[in-house]
CSV table of C-alpha atoms in Angstrom, one decimal:
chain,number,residue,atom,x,y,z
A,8,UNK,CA,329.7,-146.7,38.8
A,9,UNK,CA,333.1,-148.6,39.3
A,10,UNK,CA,332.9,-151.7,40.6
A,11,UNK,CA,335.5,-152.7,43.8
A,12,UNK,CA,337.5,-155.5,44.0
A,13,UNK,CA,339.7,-157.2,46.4
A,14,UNK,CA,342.6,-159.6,45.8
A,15,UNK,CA,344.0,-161.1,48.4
A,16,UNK,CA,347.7,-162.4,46.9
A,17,UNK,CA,348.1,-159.4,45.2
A,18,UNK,CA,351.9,-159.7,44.7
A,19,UNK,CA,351.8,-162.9,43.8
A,20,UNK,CA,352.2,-164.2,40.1
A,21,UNK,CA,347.9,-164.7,39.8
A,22,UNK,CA,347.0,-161.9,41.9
A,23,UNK,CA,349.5,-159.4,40.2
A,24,UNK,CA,347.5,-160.2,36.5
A,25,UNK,CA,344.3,-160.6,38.3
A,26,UNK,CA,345.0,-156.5,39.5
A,27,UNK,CA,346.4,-155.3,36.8
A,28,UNK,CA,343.4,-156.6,34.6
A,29,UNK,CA,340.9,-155.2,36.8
A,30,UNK,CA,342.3,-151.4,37.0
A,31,UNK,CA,342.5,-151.5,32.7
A,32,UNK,CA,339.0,-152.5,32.9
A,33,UNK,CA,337.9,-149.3,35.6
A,34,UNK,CA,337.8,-151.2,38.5
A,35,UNK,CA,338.8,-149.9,41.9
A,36,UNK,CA,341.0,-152.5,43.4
A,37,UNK,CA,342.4,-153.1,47.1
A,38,UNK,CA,345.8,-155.7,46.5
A,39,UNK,CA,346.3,-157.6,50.1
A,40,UNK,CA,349.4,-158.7,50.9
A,41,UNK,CA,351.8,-159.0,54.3
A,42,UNK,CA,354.0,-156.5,52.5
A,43,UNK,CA,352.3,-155.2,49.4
A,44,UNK,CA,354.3,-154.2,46.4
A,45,UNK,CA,353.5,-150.8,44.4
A,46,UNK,CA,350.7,-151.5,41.7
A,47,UNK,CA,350.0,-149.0,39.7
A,48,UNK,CA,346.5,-148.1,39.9
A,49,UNK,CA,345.9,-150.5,43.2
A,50,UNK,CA,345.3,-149.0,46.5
A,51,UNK,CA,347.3,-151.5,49.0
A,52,UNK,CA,345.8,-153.5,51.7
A,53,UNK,CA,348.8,-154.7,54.4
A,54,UNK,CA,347.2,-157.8,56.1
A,55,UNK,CA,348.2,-161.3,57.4
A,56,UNK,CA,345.9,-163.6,56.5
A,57,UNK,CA,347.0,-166.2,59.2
A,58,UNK,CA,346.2,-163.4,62.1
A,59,UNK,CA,342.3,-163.2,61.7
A,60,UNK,CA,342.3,-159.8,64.1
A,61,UNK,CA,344.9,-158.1,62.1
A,62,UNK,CA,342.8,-159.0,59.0
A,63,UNK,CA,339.6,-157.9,60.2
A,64,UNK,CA,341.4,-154.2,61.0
A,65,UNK,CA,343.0,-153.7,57.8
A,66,UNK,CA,339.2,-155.0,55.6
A,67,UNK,CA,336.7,-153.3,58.3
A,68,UNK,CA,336.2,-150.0,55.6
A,69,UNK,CA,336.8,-152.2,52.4
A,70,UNK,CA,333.3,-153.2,50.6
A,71,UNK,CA,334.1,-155.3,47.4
A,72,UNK,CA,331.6,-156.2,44.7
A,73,UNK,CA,334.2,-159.1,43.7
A,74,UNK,CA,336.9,-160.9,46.0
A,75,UNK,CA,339.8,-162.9,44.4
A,76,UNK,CA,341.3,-165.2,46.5
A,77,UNK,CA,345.3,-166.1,44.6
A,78,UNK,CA,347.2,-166.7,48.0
A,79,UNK,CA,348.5,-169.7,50.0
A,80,UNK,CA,351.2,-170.0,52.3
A,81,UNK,CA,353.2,-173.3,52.1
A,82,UNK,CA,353.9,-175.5,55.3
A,83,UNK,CA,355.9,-178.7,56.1
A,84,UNK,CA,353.1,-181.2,55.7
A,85,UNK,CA,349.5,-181.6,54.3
A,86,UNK,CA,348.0,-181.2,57.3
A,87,UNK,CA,350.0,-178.1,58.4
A,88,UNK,CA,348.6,-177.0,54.7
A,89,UNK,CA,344.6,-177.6,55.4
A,90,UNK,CA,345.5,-176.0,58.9
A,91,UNK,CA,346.8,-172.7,58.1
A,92,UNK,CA,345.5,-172.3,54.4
A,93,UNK,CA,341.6,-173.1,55.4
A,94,UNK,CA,341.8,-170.8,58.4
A,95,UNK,CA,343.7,-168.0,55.4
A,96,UNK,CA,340.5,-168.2,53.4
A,97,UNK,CA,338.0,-168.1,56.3
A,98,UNK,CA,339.7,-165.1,58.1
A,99,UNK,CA,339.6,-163.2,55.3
A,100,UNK,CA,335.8,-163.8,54.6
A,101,UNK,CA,335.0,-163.3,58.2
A,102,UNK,CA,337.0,-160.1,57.6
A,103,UNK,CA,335.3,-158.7,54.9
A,104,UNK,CA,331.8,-156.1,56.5
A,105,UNK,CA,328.9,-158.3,55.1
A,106,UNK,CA,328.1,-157.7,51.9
A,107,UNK,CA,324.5,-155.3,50.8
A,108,UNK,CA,324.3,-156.0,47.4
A,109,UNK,CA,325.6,-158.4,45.0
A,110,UNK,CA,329.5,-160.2,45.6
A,111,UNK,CA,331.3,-163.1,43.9
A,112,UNK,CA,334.1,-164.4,45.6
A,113,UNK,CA,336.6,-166.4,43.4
A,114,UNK,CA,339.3,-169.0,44.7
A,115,UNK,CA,342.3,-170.0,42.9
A,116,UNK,CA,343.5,-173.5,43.3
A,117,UNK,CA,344.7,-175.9,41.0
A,118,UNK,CA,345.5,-179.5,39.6
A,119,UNK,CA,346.5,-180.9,42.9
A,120,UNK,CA,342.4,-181.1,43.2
A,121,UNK,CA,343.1,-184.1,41.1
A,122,UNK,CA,346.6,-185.4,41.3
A,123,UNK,CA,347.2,-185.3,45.3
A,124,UNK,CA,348.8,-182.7,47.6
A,125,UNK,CA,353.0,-182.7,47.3
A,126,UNK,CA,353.1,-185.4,49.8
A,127,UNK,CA,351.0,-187.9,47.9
A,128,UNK,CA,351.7,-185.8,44.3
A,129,UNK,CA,350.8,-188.0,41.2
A,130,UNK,CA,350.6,-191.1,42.8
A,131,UNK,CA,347.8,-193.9,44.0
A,132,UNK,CA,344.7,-193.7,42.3
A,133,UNK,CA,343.9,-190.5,39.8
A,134,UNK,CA,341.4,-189.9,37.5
A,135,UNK,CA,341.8,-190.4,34.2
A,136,UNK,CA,343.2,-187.5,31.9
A,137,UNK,CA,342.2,-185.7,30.2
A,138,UNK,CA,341.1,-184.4,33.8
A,139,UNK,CA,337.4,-183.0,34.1
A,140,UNK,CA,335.7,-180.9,36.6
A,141,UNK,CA,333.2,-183.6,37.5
A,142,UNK,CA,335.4,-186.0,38.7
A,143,UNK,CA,335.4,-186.1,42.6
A,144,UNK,CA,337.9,-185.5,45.2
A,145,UNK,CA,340.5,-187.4,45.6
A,146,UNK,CA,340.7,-190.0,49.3
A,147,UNK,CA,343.2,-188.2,50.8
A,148,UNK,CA,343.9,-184.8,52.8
A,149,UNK,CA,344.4,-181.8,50.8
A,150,UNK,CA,344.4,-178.0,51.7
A,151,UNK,CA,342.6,-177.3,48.1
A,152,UNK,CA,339.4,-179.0,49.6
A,153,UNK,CA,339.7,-176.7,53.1
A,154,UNK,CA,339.8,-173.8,51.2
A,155,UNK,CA,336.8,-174.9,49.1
A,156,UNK,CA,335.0,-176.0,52.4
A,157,UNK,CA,335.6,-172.3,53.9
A,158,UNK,CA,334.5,-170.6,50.4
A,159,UNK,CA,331.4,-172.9,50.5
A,160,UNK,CA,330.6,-172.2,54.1
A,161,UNK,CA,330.6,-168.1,53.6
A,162,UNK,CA,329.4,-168.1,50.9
A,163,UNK,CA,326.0,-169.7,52.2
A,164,UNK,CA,326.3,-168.1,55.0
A,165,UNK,CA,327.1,-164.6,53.5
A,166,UNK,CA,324.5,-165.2,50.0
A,167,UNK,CA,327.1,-164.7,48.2
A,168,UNK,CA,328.2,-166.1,44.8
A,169,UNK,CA,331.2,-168.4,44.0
A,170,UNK,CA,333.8,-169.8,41.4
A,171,UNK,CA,336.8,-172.2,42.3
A,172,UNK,CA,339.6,-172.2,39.5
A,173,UNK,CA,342.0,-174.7,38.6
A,174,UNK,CA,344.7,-174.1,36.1
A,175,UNK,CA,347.7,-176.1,35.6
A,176,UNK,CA,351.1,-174.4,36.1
A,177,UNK,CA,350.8,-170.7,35.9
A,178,UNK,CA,353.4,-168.8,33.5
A,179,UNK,CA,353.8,-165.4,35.0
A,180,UNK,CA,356.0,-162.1,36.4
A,181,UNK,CA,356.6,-162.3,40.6
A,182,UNK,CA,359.4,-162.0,43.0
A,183,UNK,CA,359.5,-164.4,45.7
A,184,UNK,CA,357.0,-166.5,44.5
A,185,UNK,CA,356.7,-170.6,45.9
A,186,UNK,CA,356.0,-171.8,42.7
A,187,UNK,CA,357.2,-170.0,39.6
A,188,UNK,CA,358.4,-172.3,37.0
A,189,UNK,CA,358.8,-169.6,34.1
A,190,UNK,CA,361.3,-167.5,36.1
A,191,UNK,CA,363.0,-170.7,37.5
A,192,UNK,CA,363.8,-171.8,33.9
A,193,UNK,CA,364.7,-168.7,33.0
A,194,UNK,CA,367.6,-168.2,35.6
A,195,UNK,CA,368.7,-172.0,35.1
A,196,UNK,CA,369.0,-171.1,31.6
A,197,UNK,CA,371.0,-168.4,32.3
A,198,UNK,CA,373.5,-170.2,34.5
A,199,UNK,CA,374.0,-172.6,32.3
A,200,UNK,CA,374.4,-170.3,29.6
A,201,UNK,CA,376.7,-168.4,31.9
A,202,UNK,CA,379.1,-171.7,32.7
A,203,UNK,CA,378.5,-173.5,29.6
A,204,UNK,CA,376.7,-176.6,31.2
A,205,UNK,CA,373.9,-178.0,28.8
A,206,UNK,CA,370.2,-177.0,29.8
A,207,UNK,CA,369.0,-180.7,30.9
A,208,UNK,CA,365.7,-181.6,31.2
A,209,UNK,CA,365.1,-182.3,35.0
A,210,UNK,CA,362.4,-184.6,34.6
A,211,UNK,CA,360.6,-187.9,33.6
A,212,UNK,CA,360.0,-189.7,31.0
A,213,UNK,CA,356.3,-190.0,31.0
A,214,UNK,CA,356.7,-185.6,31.3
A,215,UNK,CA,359.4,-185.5,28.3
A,216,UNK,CA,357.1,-187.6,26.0
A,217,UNK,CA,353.3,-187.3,26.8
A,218,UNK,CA,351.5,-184.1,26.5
A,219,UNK,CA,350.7,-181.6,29.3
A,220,UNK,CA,349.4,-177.9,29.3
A,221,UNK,CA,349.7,-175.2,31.0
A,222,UNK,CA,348.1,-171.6,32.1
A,223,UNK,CA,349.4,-168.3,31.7
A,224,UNK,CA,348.7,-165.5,34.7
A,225,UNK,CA,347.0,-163.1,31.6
A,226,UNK,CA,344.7,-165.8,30.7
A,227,UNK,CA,343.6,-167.1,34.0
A,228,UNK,CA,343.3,-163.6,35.4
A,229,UNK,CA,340.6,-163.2,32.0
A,230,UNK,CA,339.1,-166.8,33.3
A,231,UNK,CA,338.6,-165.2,36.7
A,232,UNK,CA,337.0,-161.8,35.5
A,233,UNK,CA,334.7,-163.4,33.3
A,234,UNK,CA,333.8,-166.1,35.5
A,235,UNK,CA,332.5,-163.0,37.7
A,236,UNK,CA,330.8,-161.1,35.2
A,237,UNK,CA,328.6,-164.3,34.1
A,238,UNK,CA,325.6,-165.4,35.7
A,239,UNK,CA,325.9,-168.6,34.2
A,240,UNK,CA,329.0,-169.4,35.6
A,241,UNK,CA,328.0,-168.7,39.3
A,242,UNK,CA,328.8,-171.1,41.9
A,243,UNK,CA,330.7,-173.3,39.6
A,244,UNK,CA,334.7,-174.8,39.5
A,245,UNK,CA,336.0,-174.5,36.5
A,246,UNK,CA,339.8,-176.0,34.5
A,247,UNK,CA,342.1,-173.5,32.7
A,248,UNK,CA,344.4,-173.7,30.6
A,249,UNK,CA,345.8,-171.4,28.0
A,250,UNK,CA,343.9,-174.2,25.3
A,251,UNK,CA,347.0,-175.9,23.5
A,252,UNK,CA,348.6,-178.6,24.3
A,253,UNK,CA,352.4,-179.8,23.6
A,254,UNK,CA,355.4,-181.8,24.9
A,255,UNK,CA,358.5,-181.0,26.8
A,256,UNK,CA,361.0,-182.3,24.0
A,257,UNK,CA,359.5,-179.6,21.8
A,258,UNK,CA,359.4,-177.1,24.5
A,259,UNK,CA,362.5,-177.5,25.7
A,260,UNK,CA,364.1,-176.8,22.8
A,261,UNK,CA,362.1,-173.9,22.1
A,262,UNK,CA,363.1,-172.3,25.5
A,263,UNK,CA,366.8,-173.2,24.6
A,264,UNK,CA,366.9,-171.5,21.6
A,265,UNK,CA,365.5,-168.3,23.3
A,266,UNK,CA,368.3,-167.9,25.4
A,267,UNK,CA,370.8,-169.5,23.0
A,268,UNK,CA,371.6,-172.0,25.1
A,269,UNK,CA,372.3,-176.0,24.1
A,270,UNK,CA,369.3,-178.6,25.0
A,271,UNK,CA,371.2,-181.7,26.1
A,272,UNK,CA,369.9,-184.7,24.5
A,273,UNK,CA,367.1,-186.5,26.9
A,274,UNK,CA,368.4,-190.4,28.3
A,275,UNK,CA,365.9,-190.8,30.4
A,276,UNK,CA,367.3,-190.0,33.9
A,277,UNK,CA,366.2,-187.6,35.7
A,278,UNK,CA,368.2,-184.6,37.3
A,279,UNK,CA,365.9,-182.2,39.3
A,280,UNK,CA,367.1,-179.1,39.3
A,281,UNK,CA,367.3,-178.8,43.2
A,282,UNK,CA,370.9,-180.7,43.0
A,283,UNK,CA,371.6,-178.7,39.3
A,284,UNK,CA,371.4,-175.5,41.1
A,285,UNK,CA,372.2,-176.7,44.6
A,286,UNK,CA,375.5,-174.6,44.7
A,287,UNK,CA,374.2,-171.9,42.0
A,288,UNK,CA,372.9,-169.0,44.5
A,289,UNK,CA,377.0,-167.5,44.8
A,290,UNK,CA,377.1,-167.1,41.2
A,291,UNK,CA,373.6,-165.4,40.7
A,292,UNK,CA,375.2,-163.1,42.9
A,293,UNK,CA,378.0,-162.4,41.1
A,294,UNK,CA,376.1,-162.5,37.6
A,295,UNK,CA,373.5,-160.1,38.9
A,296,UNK,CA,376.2,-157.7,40.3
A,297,UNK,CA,378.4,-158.0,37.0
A,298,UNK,CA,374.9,-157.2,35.1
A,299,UNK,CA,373.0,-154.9,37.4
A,300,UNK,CA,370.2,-156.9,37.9
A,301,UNK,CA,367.1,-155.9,40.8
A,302,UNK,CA,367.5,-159.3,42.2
A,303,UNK,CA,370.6,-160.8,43.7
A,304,UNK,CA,368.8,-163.4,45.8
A,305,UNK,CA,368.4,-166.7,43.4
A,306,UNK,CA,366.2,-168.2,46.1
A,307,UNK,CA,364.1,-165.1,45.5
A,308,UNK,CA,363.9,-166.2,41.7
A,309,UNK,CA,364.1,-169.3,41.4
A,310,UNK,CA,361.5,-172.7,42.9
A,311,UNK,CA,363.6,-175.8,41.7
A,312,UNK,CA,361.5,-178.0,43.7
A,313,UNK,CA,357.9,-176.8,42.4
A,314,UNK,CA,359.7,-177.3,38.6
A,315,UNK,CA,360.6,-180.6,39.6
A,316,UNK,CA,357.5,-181.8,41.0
A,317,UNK,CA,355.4,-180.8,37.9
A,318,UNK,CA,358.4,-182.4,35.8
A,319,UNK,CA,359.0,-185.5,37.4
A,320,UNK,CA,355.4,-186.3,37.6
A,321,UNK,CA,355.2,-190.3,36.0
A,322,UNK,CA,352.2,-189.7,34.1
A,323,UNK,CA,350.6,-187.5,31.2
A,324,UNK,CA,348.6,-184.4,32.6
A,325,UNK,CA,346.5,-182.9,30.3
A,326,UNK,CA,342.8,-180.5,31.5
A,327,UNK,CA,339.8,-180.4,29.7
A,328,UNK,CA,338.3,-177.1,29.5
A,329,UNK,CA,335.6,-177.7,28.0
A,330,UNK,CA,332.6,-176.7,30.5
A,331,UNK,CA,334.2,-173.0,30.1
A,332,UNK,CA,334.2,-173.1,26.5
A,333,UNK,CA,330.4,-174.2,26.5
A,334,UNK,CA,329.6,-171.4,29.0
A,335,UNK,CA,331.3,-168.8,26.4
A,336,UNK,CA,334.9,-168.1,27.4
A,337,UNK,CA,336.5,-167.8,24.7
A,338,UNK,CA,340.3,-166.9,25.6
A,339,UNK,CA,343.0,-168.5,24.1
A,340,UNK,CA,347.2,-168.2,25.0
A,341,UNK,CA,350.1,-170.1,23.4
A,342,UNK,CA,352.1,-171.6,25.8
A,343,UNK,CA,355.4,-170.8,24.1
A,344,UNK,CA,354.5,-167.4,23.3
A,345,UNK,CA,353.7,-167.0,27.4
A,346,UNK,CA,357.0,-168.3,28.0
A,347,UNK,CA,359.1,-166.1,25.6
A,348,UNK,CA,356.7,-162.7,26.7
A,349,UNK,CA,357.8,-163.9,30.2
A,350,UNK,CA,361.2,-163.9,29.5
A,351,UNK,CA,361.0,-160.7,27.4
A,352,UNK,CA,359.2,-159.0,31.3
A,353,UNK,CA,362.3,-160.5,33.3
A,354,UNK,CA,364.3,-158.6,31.3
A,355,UNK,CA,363.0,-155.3,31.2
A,356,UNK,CA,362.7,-155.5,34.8
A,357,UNK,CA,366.5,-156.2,34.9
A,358,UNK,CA,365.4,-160.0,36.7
A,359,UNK,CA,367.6,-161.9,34.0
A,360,UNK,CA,370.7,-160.3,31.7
């Protein structure tokens, strides 16, 4: 019989690849979402995960074998963040009828576990790279460890199994998304194709120079599947990344090229993209109107501040993987060819010219 899955998120750029995965491999899936999106193959579940009545209505008939948890909402400080996010996860597990048989419940999280929440982001005392699951949490407030805490709590409460996953920043295909680097270099290289300016590197130094990975929304949506399907992997938090590693200067020209765009030369300063595209969102408009494109709204494209926070970090990020590899997964992604198969997605769906 088909197994039944739920992903809460499923618009988003993980939840998307975690539901398409799931129906080519027979599942029956329920997407959640405030306003879901048309899936094809996924039955949708309109729910606000911050209203736990609302929640529990919408989830009272739905029994998954497998819950996927790709969602968070963000708010204006850290503890506005382990407010509303930790009751998100625990509404929707108080939702869901108790379970009769078997049910693993994954959560998607990410580096932050180690680096620091945005208010406190790369800075103070971190771990040392590359960064391993079996380092600790960090001394400080962070909405990743409520929404572990909830996942804990139901799931011993429930008997149910777990997995937290961590990837670094995800390379995938959503509309307004809160952190969505892939489509936010994609539009910047397209207004600066569009005007001429030279595609600058936003960042740092240590970001330009050091190496860093990163995960795409196929492979970690893989991670998560298998991750549910093996007993050995049960009740664990795992890394993942797509399993090379590089550096921006090579990167950035790589992306350049793809659009056929100029990489200016890197000096060292850094120029986040909020001010480069501060006065940008008029002439999406126009190029999207000129071009026919679905999506006029640049702020519905495009996170400059999530890009520059992973870019301006001052020091190397790099995840170890290993514990999945021993445990069998065996998933592997190039991180350029996730960018350029990213690109090629924006513009069939008529997102970029």
């Amino acid at each position: 019989m088909a197994k039944t899955a739920l992903v809460a998120g499923a618009s988003g750029i993980v939840g998307a690849a975690t539901a398409a995965l799931l129906v080519e491999r027979g599942w029956t899936v329920h997407g959640l979402a405030r306003g879901p999106a048309p899936q094809l193959g996924v039955q949708p579940v309109a729910a606000d995960l911050q209203d736990a009545d609302t929640t529990a209505a919408a989830l009272r008939d739905v029994h998954p074998d497998a819950v996927f948890i790709t969602t968070w909402a963000r708010q204006d400080s850290e503890a506005e963040n382990i407010r509303v996010n930790g009751a998100m996860v625990r509404n929707l597990l108080d939702a869901l009828p108790r379970p009769t048989g078997p049910r693993h419940v994954a959560l998607v999280t990410g580096l932050k576990h180690y680096l620091g929440p945005f208010e406190a982001y790369g800075k103070g005392t971190l771990p040392q790279t590359p960064f391993r699951e079996e380092q600790g949490r960090l001394d400080v407030e962070n909405f990743y460890y409520a929404q572990e805490d909830e996942l804990f709590a139901a799931a011993a409460r429930d008997g149910v199994t777990w997995s937290v996953h961590r990837p670094h920043t995800v390379i995938g295909l959503a509309v307004g998304n809160a952190m969505n680097m892939g489509t936010t270099l994609a539009v910047y290289a397209t207004l600066c194709r569009e005007t001429g300016r030279a595609f600058t590197f936003p960042g740092s130094a240590a970001q330009w120079s050091g190496l860093t990975d990163m995960t795409d929304a196929g492979q970690l949506a893989r991670h998560l599947l298998w991750a549910t399907e093996t007993e050995a992997a049960h009740d664990q938090a795992f890394n993942v990344v797509n399993g090379d590693v590089f550096r921006w200067q090579w990167m950035w020209e790589r992306i350049a090229s793809w659009f056929g765009v100029a990489a200016a030369p890197f000096d060292g300063v850094m120029r986040p993209l909020e001010q480069q595209m501060a006065d940008d969102a008029a002439l999406w408009r126009e190029i999207a109107t000129r071009e026919g494109l679905a999506e006029p709204d640049l702020s519905r494209l495009a996170s400059p501040w999530h890009t520059d926070a992973d870019l301006g970090r001052p020091i190397e990020v790099v995840t170890d993987m290993s514990k999945s590899r021993r445990l069998g997964f065996p998933d592997y992604q190039p991180t350029d060819d996730a960018f350029f198969a990213l690109f090629d997605r924006l513009r069939a769906a008529r997102l970029i010219p």
